[in-house]
PDB file of N, CA, C and O in Angstrom:
ATOM      1  N   UNK A   1       0.814  -1.181   0.000  1.00 72.00           N
ATOM      2  CA  UNK A   1       0.000   0.000   0.000  1.00 72.00           C
ATOM      3  C   UNK A   1       0.866   1.258   0.000  1.00 72.00           C
ATOM      4  O   UNK A   1       0.544   2.226  -0.667  1.00 72.00           O
ATOM      5  N   UNK A   2       1.920   1.214   0.743  1.00 77.00           N
ATOM      6  CA  UNK A   2       2.792   2.382   0.819  1.00 77.00           C
ATOM      7  C   UNK A   2       3.286   2.779  -0.569  1.00 77.00           C
ATOM      8  O   UNK A   2       3.265   3.954  -0.925  1.00 77.00           O
ATOM      9  N   UNK A   3       3.701   1.822  -1.367  1.00 84.00           N
ATOM     10  CA  UNK A   3       4.195   2.118  -2.704  1.00 84.00           C
ATOM     11  C   UNK A   3       3.084   2.706  -3.579  1.00 84.00           C
ATOM     12  O   UNK A   3       3.319   3.628  -4.359  1.00 84.00           O
ATOM     13  N   UNK A   4       1.874   2.170  -3.479  1.00 81.00           N
ATOM     14  CA  UNK A   4       0.755   2.708  -4.249  1.00 81.00           C
ATOM     15  C   UNK A   4       0.493   4.169  -3.903  1.00 81.00           C
ATOM     16  O   UNK A   4       0.282   4.998  -4.787  1.00 81.00           O
ATOM     17  N   UNK A   5       0.507   4.474  -2.620  1.00 78.00           N
ATOM     18  CA  UNK A   5       0.298   5.862  -2.198  1.00 78.00           C
ATOM     19  C   UNK A   5       1.417   6.755  -2.729  1.00 78.00           C
ATOM     20  O   UNK A   5       1.166   7.847  -3.230  1.00 78.00           O
ATOM     21  N   UNK A   6       2.643   6.283  -2.616  1.00 83.00           N
ATOM     22  CA  UNK A   6       3.778   7.086  -3.095  1.00 83.00           C
ATOM     23  C   UNK A   6       3.694   7.303  -4.596  1.00 83.00           C
ATOM     24  O   UNK A   6       3.921   8.408  -5.083  1.00 83.00           O
ATOM     25  N   UNK A   7       3.352   6.253  -5.348  1.00 90.00           N
ATOM     26  CA  UNK A   7       3.223   6.375  -6.805  1.00 90.00           C
ATOM     27  C   UNK A   7       2.128   7.362  -7.197  1.00 90.00           C
ATOM     28  O   UNK A   7       2.226   8.037  -8.224  1.00 90.00           O
ATOM     29  N   UNK A   8       1.086   7.442  -6.373  1.00 87.00           N
ATOM     30  CA  UNK A   8      -0.027   8.357  -6.653  1.00 87.00           C
ATOM     31  C   UNK A   8       0.256   9.772  -6.163  1.00 87.00           C
ATOM     32  O   UNK A   8      -0.544  10.671  -6.372  1.00 87.00           O
ATOM     33  N   UNK A   9       1.403   9.973  -5.493  1.00 86.00           N
ATOM     34  CA  UNK A   9       1.753  11.302  -4.994  1.00 86.00           C
ATOM     35  C   UNK A   9       1.059  11.672  -3.700  1.00 86.00           C
ATOM     36  O   UNK A   9       1.010  12.840  -3.318  1.00 86.00           O
ATOM     37  N   UNK A  10       0.529  10.678  -3.000  1.00 79.00           N
ATOM     38  CA  UNK A  10      -0.143  10.918  -1.726  1.00 79.00           C
ATOM     39  C   UNK A  10       0.903  10.869  -0.621  1.00 79.00           C
ATOM     40  O   UNK A  10       1.567   9.853  -0.435  1.00 79.00           O
ATOM     41  N   UNK A  11       1.041  11.960   0.110  1.00 80.00           N
ATOM     42  CA  UNK A  11       2.042  12.056   1.171  1.00 80.00           C
ATOM     43  C   UNK A  11       1.346  11.948   2.527  1.00 80.00           C
ATOM     44  O   UNK A  11       1.135  12.947   3.212  1.00 80.00           O
ATOM     45  N   UNK A  12       0.996  10.728   2.900  1.00 76.00           N
ATOM     46  CA  UNK A  12       0.250  10.530   4.133  1.00 76.00           C
ATOM     47  C   UNK A  12       1.001  11.016   5.358  1.00 76.00           C
ATOM     48  O   UNK A  12       0.404  11.592   6.267  1.00 76.00           O
ATOM     49  N   UNK A  13       2.292  10.794   5.383  1.00 80.00           N
ATOM     50  CA  UNK A  13       3.052  11.225   6.563  1.00 80.00           C
ATOM     51  C   UNK A  13       2.965  12.741   6.749  1.00 80.00           C
ATOM     52  O   UNK A  13       2.992  13.251   7.856  1.00 80.00           O
ATOM     53  N   UNK A  14       2.838  13.470   5.665  1.00 81.00           N
ATOM     54  CA  UNK A  14       2.692  14.932   5.730  1.00 81.00           C
ATOM     55  C   UNK A  14       1.364  15.306   6.388  1.00 81.00           C
ATOM     56  O   UNK A  14       1.297  16.202   7.210  1.00 81.00           O
ATOM     57  N   UNK A  15       0.289  14.602   6.014  1.00 74.00           N
ATOM     58  CA  UNK A  15      -1.038  14.889   6.559  1.00 74.00           C
ATOM     59  C   UNK A  15      -1.198  14.387   7.985  1.00 74.00           C
ATOM     60  O   UNK A  15      -1.819  15.025   8.815  1.00 74.00           O
ATOM     61  N   UNK A  16      -0.646  13.194   8.252  1.00 76.00           N
ATOM     62  CA  UNK A  16      -0.906  12.534   9.526  1.00 76.00           C
ATOM     63  C   UNK A  16       0.144  12.819  10.589  1.00 76.00           C
ATOM     64  O   UNK A  16      -0.098  12.583  11.764  1.00 76.00           O
ATOM     65  N   UNK A  17       1.294  13.292  10.176  1.00 80.00           N
ATOM     66  CA  UNK A  17       2.342  13.578  11.144  1.00 80.00           C
ATOM     67  C   UNK A  17       2.990  12.330  11.708  1.00 80.00           C
ATOM     68  O   UNK A  17       3.602  12.370  12.774  1.00 80.00           O
ATOM     69  N   UNK A  18       2.869  11.196  11.005  1.00 80.00           N
ATOM     70  CA  UNK A  18       3.533   9.963  11.434  1.00 80.00           C
ATOM     71  C   UNK A  18       3.781   9.100  10.203  1.00 80.00           C
ATOM     72  O   UNK A  18       3.482   9.493   9.089  1.00 80.00           O
ATOM     73  N   UNK A  19       4.318   7.912  10.410  1.00 77.00           N
ATOM     74  CA  UNK A  19       4.662   7.036   9.288  1.00 77.00           C
ATOM     75  C   UNK A  19       3.575   6.003   8.991  1.00 77.00           C
ATOM     76  O   UNK A  19       3.806   5.058   8.241  1.00 77.00           O
ATOM     77  N   UNK A  20       2.385   6.157   9.561  1.00 71.00           N
ATOM     78  CA  UNK A  20       1.280   5.230   9.292  1.00 71.00           C
ATOM     79  C   UNK A  20       0.820   5.361   7.851  1.00 71.00           C
ATOM     80  O   UNK A  20       0.774   6.453   7.303  1.00 71.00           O
ATOM     81  N   UNK A  21       0.471   4.256   7.252  1.00 69.00           N
ATOM     82  CA  UNK A  21       0.006   4.283   5.863  1.00 69.00           C
ATOM     83  C   UNK A  21      -1.424   3.774   5.789  1.00 69.00           C
ATOM     84  O   UNK A  21      -1.703   2.676   5.327  1.00 69.00           O
ATOM     85  N   UNK A  22      -2.319   4.570   6.307  1.00 68.00           N
ATOM     86  CA  UNK A  22      -3.735   4.302   6.157  1.00 68.00           C
ATOM     87  C   UNK A  22      -4.360   5.566   5.603  1.00 68.00           C
ATOM     88  O   UNK A  22      -3.838   6.655   5.769  1.00 68.00           O
ATOM     89  N   UNK A  23      -5.431   5.416   4.910  1.00 64.00           N
ATOM     90  CA  UNK A  23      -6.051   6.575   4.280  1.00 64.00           C
ATOM     91  C   UNK A  23      -7.559   6.503   4.470  1.00 64.00           C
ATOM     92  O   UNK A  23      -8.230   5.691   3.842  1.00 64.00           O
ATOM     93  N   UNK A  24      -8.073   7.331   5.379  1.00 69.00           N
ATOM     94  CA  UNK A  24      -9.524   7.355   5.492  1.00 69.00           C
ATOM     95  C   UNK A  24     -10.117   7.923   4.211  1.00 69.00           C
ATOM     96  O   UNK A  24      -9.542   8.804   3.590  1.00 69.00           O
ATOM     97  N   UNK A  25     -11.229   7.398   3.810  1.00 75.00           N
ATOM     98  CA  UNK A  25     -11.867   7.860   2.589  1.00 75.00           C
ATOM     99  C   UNK A  25     -13.197   8.490   2.977  1.00 75.00           C
ATOM    100  O   UNK A  25     -14.114   7.794   3.436  1.00 75.00           O
ATOM    101  N   UNK A  26     -13.255   9.800   2.846  1.00 80.00           N
ATOM    102  CA  UNK A  26     -14.479  10.503   3.207  1.00 80.00           C
ATOM    103  C   UNK A  26     -15.543  10.259   2.146  1.00 80.00           C
ATOM    104  O   UNK A  26     -15.266  10.331   0.960  1.00 80.00           O
ATOM    105  N   UNK A  27     -16.743   9.971   2.607  1.00 88.00           N
ATOM    106  CA  UNK A  27     -17.846   9.760   1.671  1.00 88.00           C
ATOM    107  C   UNK A  27     -19.124  10.332   2.275  1.00 88.00           C
ATOM    108  O   UNK A  27     -19.350  10.219   3.473  1.00 88.00           O
ATOM    109  N   UNK A  28     -19.880  10.966   1.432  1.00 90.00           N
ATOM    110  CA  UNK A  28     -21.178  11.494   1.840  1.00 90.00           C
ATOM    111  C   UNK A  28     -22.214  10.952   0.874  1.00 90.00           C
ATOM    112  O   UNK A  28     -21.979  10.910  -0.330  1.00 90.00           O
ATOM    113  N   UNK A  29     -23.361  10.549   1.414  1.00 93.00           N
ATOM    114  CA  UNK A  29     -24.427  10.009   0.589  1.00 93.00           C
ATOM    115  C   UNK A  29     -25.735  10.674   0.970  1.00 93.00           C
ATOM    116  O   UNK A  29     -26.015  10.862   2.155  1.00 93.00           O
ATOM    117  N   UNK A  30     -26.529  11.011  -0.026  1.00 93.00           N
ATOM    118  CA  UNK A  30     -27.890  11.459   0.200  1.00 93.00           C
ATOM    119  C   UNK A  30     -28.768  10.340  -0.335  1.00 93.00           C
ATOM    120  O   UNK A  30     -28.693   9.985  -1.508  1.00 93.00           O
ATOM    121  N   UNK A  31     -29.578   9.793   0.563  1.00 93.00           N
ATOM    122  CA  UNK A  31     -30.392   8.633   0.237  1.00 93.00           C
ATOM    123  C   UNK A  31     -31.855   9.045   0.212  1.00 93.00           C
ATOM    124  O   UNK A  31     -32.345   9.687   1.146  1.00 93.00           O
ATOM    125  N   UNK A  32     -32.538   8.677  -0.848  1.00 91.00           N
ATOM    126  CA  UNK A  32     -33.955   8.981  -0.976  1.00 91.00           C
ATOM    127  C   UNK A  32     -34.792   8.073  -0.097  1.00 91.00           C
ATOM    128  O   UNK A  32     -34.312   7.072   0.440  1.00 91.00           O
ATOM    129  N   UNK A  33     -36.057   8.412   0.042  1.00 90.00           N
ATOM    130  CA  UNK A  33     -36.963   7.602   0.861  1.00 90.00           C
ATOM    131  C   UNK A  33     -37.131   6.202   0.293  1.00 90.00           C
ATOM    132  O   UNK A  33     -37.527   5.288   1.007  1.00 90.00           O
ATOM    133  N   UNK A  34     -36.794   6.018  -0.968  1.00 92.00           N
ATOM    134  CA  UNK A  34     -36.862   4.694  -1.581  1.00 92.00           C
ATOM    135  C   UNK A  34     -35.627   3.852  -1.279  1.00 92.00           C
ATOM    136  O   UNK A  34     -35.509   2.712  -1.709  1.00 92.00           O
ATOM    137  N   UNK A  35     -34.685   4.431  -0.534  1.00 93.00           N
ATOM    138  CA  UNK A  35     -33.483   3.700  -0.149  1.00 93.00           C
ATOM    139  C   UNK A  35     -32.359   3.757  -1.172  1.00 93.00           C
ATOM    140  O   UNK A  35     -31.303   3.167  -0.961  1.00 93.00           O
ATOM    141  N   UNK A  36     -32.568   4.460  -2.274  1.00 94.00           N
ATOM    142  CA  UNK A  36     -31.539   4.566  -3.310  1.00 94.00           C
ATOM    143  C   UNK A  36     -30.689   5.814  -3.094  1.00 94.00           C
ATOM    144  O   UNK A  36     -31.191   6.852  -2.647  1.00 94.00           O
ATOM    145  N   UNK A  37     -29.416   5.695  -3.429  1.00 94.00           N
ATOM    146  CA  UNK A  37     -28.505   6.832  -3.323  1.00 94.00           C
ATOM    147  C   UNK A  37     -28.841   7.816  -4.433  1.00 94.00           C
ATOM    148  O   UNK A  37     -28.837   7.470  -5.612  1.00 94.00           O
ATOM    149  N   UNK A  38     -29.124   9.045  -4.053  1.00 91.00           N
ATOM    150  CA  UNK A  38     -29.507  10.082  -5.009  1.00 91.00           C
ATOM    151  C   UNK A  38     -28.348  11.023  -5.323  1.00 91.00           C
ATOM    152  O   UNK A  38     -28.302  11.622  -6.382  1.00 91.00           O
ATOM    153  N   UNK A  39     -27.425  11.152  -4.402  1.00 92.00           N
ATOM    154  CA  UNK A  39     -26.233  11.978  -4.611  1.00 92.00           C
ATOM    155  C   UNK A  39     -25.140  11.420  -3.716  1.00 92.00           C
ATOM    156  O   UNK A  39     -25.414  10.847  -2.668  1.00 92.00           O
ATOM    157  N   UNK A  40     -23.914  11.575  -4.172  1.00 91.00           N
ATOM    158  CA  UNK A  40     -22.798  11.095  -3.360  1.00 91.00           C
ATOM    159  C   UNK A  40     -21.548  11.871  -3.703  1.00 91.00           C
ATOM    160  O   UNK A  40     -21.424  12.469  -4.764  1.00 91.00           O
ATOM    161  N   UNK A  41     -20.635  11.851  -2.752  1.00 90.00           N
ATOM    162  CA  UNK A  41     -19.323  12.448  -2.951  1.00 90.00           C
ATOM    163  C   UNK A  41     -18.338  11.551  -2.224  1.00 90.00           C
ATOM    164  O   UNK A  41     -18.487  11.296  -1.041  1.00 90.00           O
ATOM    165  N   UNK A  42     -17.395  11.014  -2.967  1.00 87.00           N
ATOM    166  CA  UNK A  42     -16.350  10.161  -2.408  1.00 87.00           C
ATOM    167  C   UNK A  42     -15.026  10.731  -2.887  1.00 87.00           C
ATOM    168  O   UNK A  42     -14.871  11.022  -4.072  1.00 87.00           O
ATOM    169  N   UNK A  43     -14.098  10.894  -1.977  1.00 82.00           N
ATOM    170  CA  UNK A  43     -12.842  11.530  -2.347  1.00 82.00           C
ATOM    171  C   UNK A  43     -11.724  10.982  -1.478  1.00 82.00           C
ATOM    172  O   UNK A  43     -11.855  10.928  -0.262  1.00 82.00           O
ATOM    173  N   UNK A  44     -10.638  10.572  -2.114  1.00 75.00           N
ATOM    174  CA  UNK A  44      -9.486  10.090  -1.340  1.00 75.00           C
ATOM    175  C   UNK A  44      -8.836  11.217  -0.559  1.00 75.00           C
ATOM    176  O   UNK A  44      -8.153  10.963   0.420  1.00 75.00           O
ATOM    177  N   UNK A  45      -9.070  12.451  -0.974  1.00 76.00           N
ATOM    178  CA  UNK A  45      -8.582  13.597  -0.195  1.00 76.00           C
ATOM    179  C   UNK A  45      -9.609  13.823   0.912  1.00 76.00           C
ATOM    180  O   UNK A  45     -10.597  14.529   0.744  1.00 76.00           O
ATOM    181  N   UNK A  46      -9.376  13.159   2.041  1.00 73.00           N
ATOM    182  CA  UNK A  46     -10.369  13.101   3.103  1.00 73.00           C
ATOM    183  C   UNK A  46     -10.669  14.449   3.740  1.00 73.00           C
ATOM    184  O   UNK A  46     -11.648  14.590   4.459  1.00 73.00           O
ATOM    185  N   UNK A  47      -9.863  15.452   3.464  1.00 76.00           N
ATOM    186  CA  UNK A  47     -10.116  16.782   4.041  1.00 76.00           C
ATOM    187  C   UNK A  47     -11.082  17.602   3.195  1.00 76.00           C
ATOM    188  O   UNK A  47     -11.564  18.634   3.634  1.00 76.00           O
ATOM    189  N   UNK A  48     -11.375  17.149   1.978  1.00 81.00           N
ATOM    190  CA  UNK A  48     -12.315  17.865   1.119  1.00 81.00           C
ATOM    191  C   UNK A  48     -13.726  17.388   1.411  1.00 81.00           C
ATOM    192  O   UNK A  48     -13.963  16.202   1.597  1.00 81.00           O
ATOM    193  N   UNK A  49     -14.645  18.316   1.436  1.00 83.00           N
ATOM    194  CA  UNK A  49     -16.031  18.010   1.767  1.00 83.00           C
ATOM    195  C   UNK A  49     -16.945  18.318   0.597  1.00 83.00           C
ATOM    196  O   UNK A  49     -16.608  19.093  -0.281  1.00 83.00           O
ATOM    197  N   UNK A  50     -18.115  17.735   0.628  1.00 87.00           N
ATOM    198  CA  UNK A  50     -19.131  18.011  -0.382  1.00 87.00           C
ATOM    199  C   UNK A  50     -19.576  19.467  -0.219  1.00 87.00           C
ATOM    200  O   UNK A  50     -19.808  19.932   0.898  1.00 87.00           O
ATOM    201  N   UNK A  51     -19.658  20.170  -1.324  1.00 89.00           N
ATOM    202  CA  UNK A  51     -20.040  21.569  -1.279  1.00 89.00           C
ATOM    203  C   UNK A  51     -21.481  21.713  -0.763  1.00 89.00           C
ATOM    204  O   UNK A  51     -22.365  20.968  -1.196  1.00 89.00           O
ATOM    205  N   UNK A  52     -21.722  22.653   0.127  1.00 91.00           N
ATOM    206  CA  UNK A  52     -23.076  22.862   0.636  1.00 91.00           C
ATOM    207  C   UNK A  52     -24.091  23.087  -0.481  1.00 91.00           C
ATOM    208  O   UNK A  52     -25.223  22.595  -0.398  1.00 91.00           O
ATOM    209  N   UNK A  53     -23.682  23.780  -1.537  1.00 93.00           N
ATOM    210  CA  UNK A  53     -24.601  24.033  -2.650  1.00 93.00           C
ATOM    211  C   UNK A  53     -25.022  22.719  -3.317  1.00 93.00           C
ATOM    212  O   UNK A  53     -26.166  22.569  -3.743  1.00 93.00           O
ATOM    213  N   UNK A  54     -24.098  21.768  -3.413  1.00 91.00           N
ATOM    214  CA  UNK A  54     -24.409  20.467  -4.007  1.00 91.00           C
ATOM    215  C   UNK A  54     -25.383  19.687  -3.127  1.00 91.00           C
ATOM    216  O   UNK A  54     -26.293  19.022  -3.634  1.00 91.00           O
ATOM    217  N   UNK A  55     -25.210  19.780  -1.827  1.00 91.00           N
ATOM    218  CA  UNK A  55     -26.124  19.105  -0.901  1.00 91.00           C
ATOM    219  C   UNK A  55     -27.523  19.704  -1.021  1.00 91.00           C
ATOM    220  O   UNK A  55     -28.514  18.979  -1.147  1.00 91.00           O
ATOM    221  N   UNK A  56     -27.598  21.029  -1.008  1.00 93.00           N
ATOM    222  CA  UNK A  56     -28.892  21.708  -1.107  1.00 93.00           C
ATOM    223  C   UNK A  56     -29.576  21.380  -2.432  1.00 93.00           C
ATOM    224  O   UNK A  56     -30.774  21.088  -2.468  1.00 93.00           O
ATOM    225  N   UNK A  57     -28.828  21.386  -3.520  1.00 92.00           N
ATOM    226  CA  UNK A  57     -29.396  21.079  -4.832  1.00 92.00           C
ATOM    227  C   UNK A  57     -29.953  19.660  -4.858  1.00 92.00           C
ATOM    228  O   UNK A  57     -31.046  19.417  -5.390  1.00 92.00           O
ATOM    229  N   UNK A  58     -29.224  18.706  -4.291  1.00 91.00           N
ATOM    230  CA  UNK A  58     -29.694  17.316  -4.253  1.00 91.00           C
ATOM    231  C   UNK A  58     -30.955  17.193  -3.418  1.00 91.00           C
ATOM    232  O   UNK A  58     -31.907  16.495  -3.810  1.00 91.00           O
ATOM    233  N   UNK A  59     -31.005  17.878  -2.288  1.00 93.00           N
ATOM    234  CA  UNK A  59     -32.193  17.831  -1.448  1.00 93.00           C
ATOM    235  C   UNK A  59     -33.391  18.484  -2.115  1.00 93.00           C
ATOM    236  O   UNK A  59     -34.516  17.996  -2.023  1.00 93.00           O
ATOM    237  N   UNK A  60     -33.146  19.588  -2.802  1.00 93.00           N
ATOM    238  CA  UNK A  60     -34.240  20.252  -3.531  1.00 93.00           C
ATOM    239  C   UNK A  60     -34.771  19.366  -4.652  1.00 93.00           C
ATOM    240  O   UNK A  60     -35.985  19.319  -4.879  1.00 93.00           O
ATOM    241  N   UNK A  61     -33.887  18.648  -5.318  1.00 90.00           N
ATOM    242  CA  UNK A  61     -34.309  17.728  -6.367  1.00 90.00           C
ATOM    243  C   UNK A  61     -35.193  16.623  -5.780  1.00 90.00           C
ATOM    244  O   UNK A  61     -36.216  16.247  -6.367  1.00 90.00           O
ATOM    245  N   UNK A  62     -34.812  16.124  -4.620  1.00 89.00           N
ATOM    246  CA  UNK A  62     -35.618  15.093  -3.956  1.00 89.00           C
ATOM    247  C   UNK A  62     -36.997  15.625  -3.566  1.00 89.00           C
ATOM    248  O   UNK A  62     -37.999  14.945  -3.722  1.00 89.00           O
ATOM    249  N   UNK A  63     -37.011  16.842  -3.073  1.00 89.00           N
ATOM    250  CA  UNK A  63     -38.275  17.444  -2.646  1.00 89.00           C
ATOM    251  C   UNK A  63     -39.210  17.636  -3.846  1.00 89.00           C
ATOM    252  O   UNK A  63     -40.409  17.411  -3.744  1.00 89.00           O
ATOM    253  N   UNK A  64     -38.635  18.045  -4.993  1.00 88.00           N
ATOM    254  CA  UNK A  64     -39.437  18.294  -6.188  1.00 88.00           C
ATOM    255  C   UNK A  64     -39.972  16.981  -6.764  1.00 88.00           C
ATOM    256  O   UNK A  64     -40.975  16.992  -7.479  1.00 88.00           O
ATOM    257  N   UNK A  65     -39.255  15.920  -6.470  1.00 73.00           N
ATOM    258  CA  UNK A  65     -39.555  14.624  -6.755  1.00 73.00           C
ATOM    259  C   UNK A  65     -39.983  13.909  -7.866  1.00 73.00           C
ATOM    260  O   UNK A  65     -40.467  13.119  -8.361  1.00 73.00           O
TER     261      UNK A  65
END
């Protein structure tokens, strides 16, 4: 795993402040009442978040239905 991260240019030790090679993967899902995923954001850059505007737009789409 360490080699894969290095090849991809991911500097985990820089982010984590140690030599551990684990990478949390942040994911956000908006699920409709039917149980299906209506919007999602998955990013290996775990510090990046789904934009509030994208969340609001997805929720408005669900409401309009």
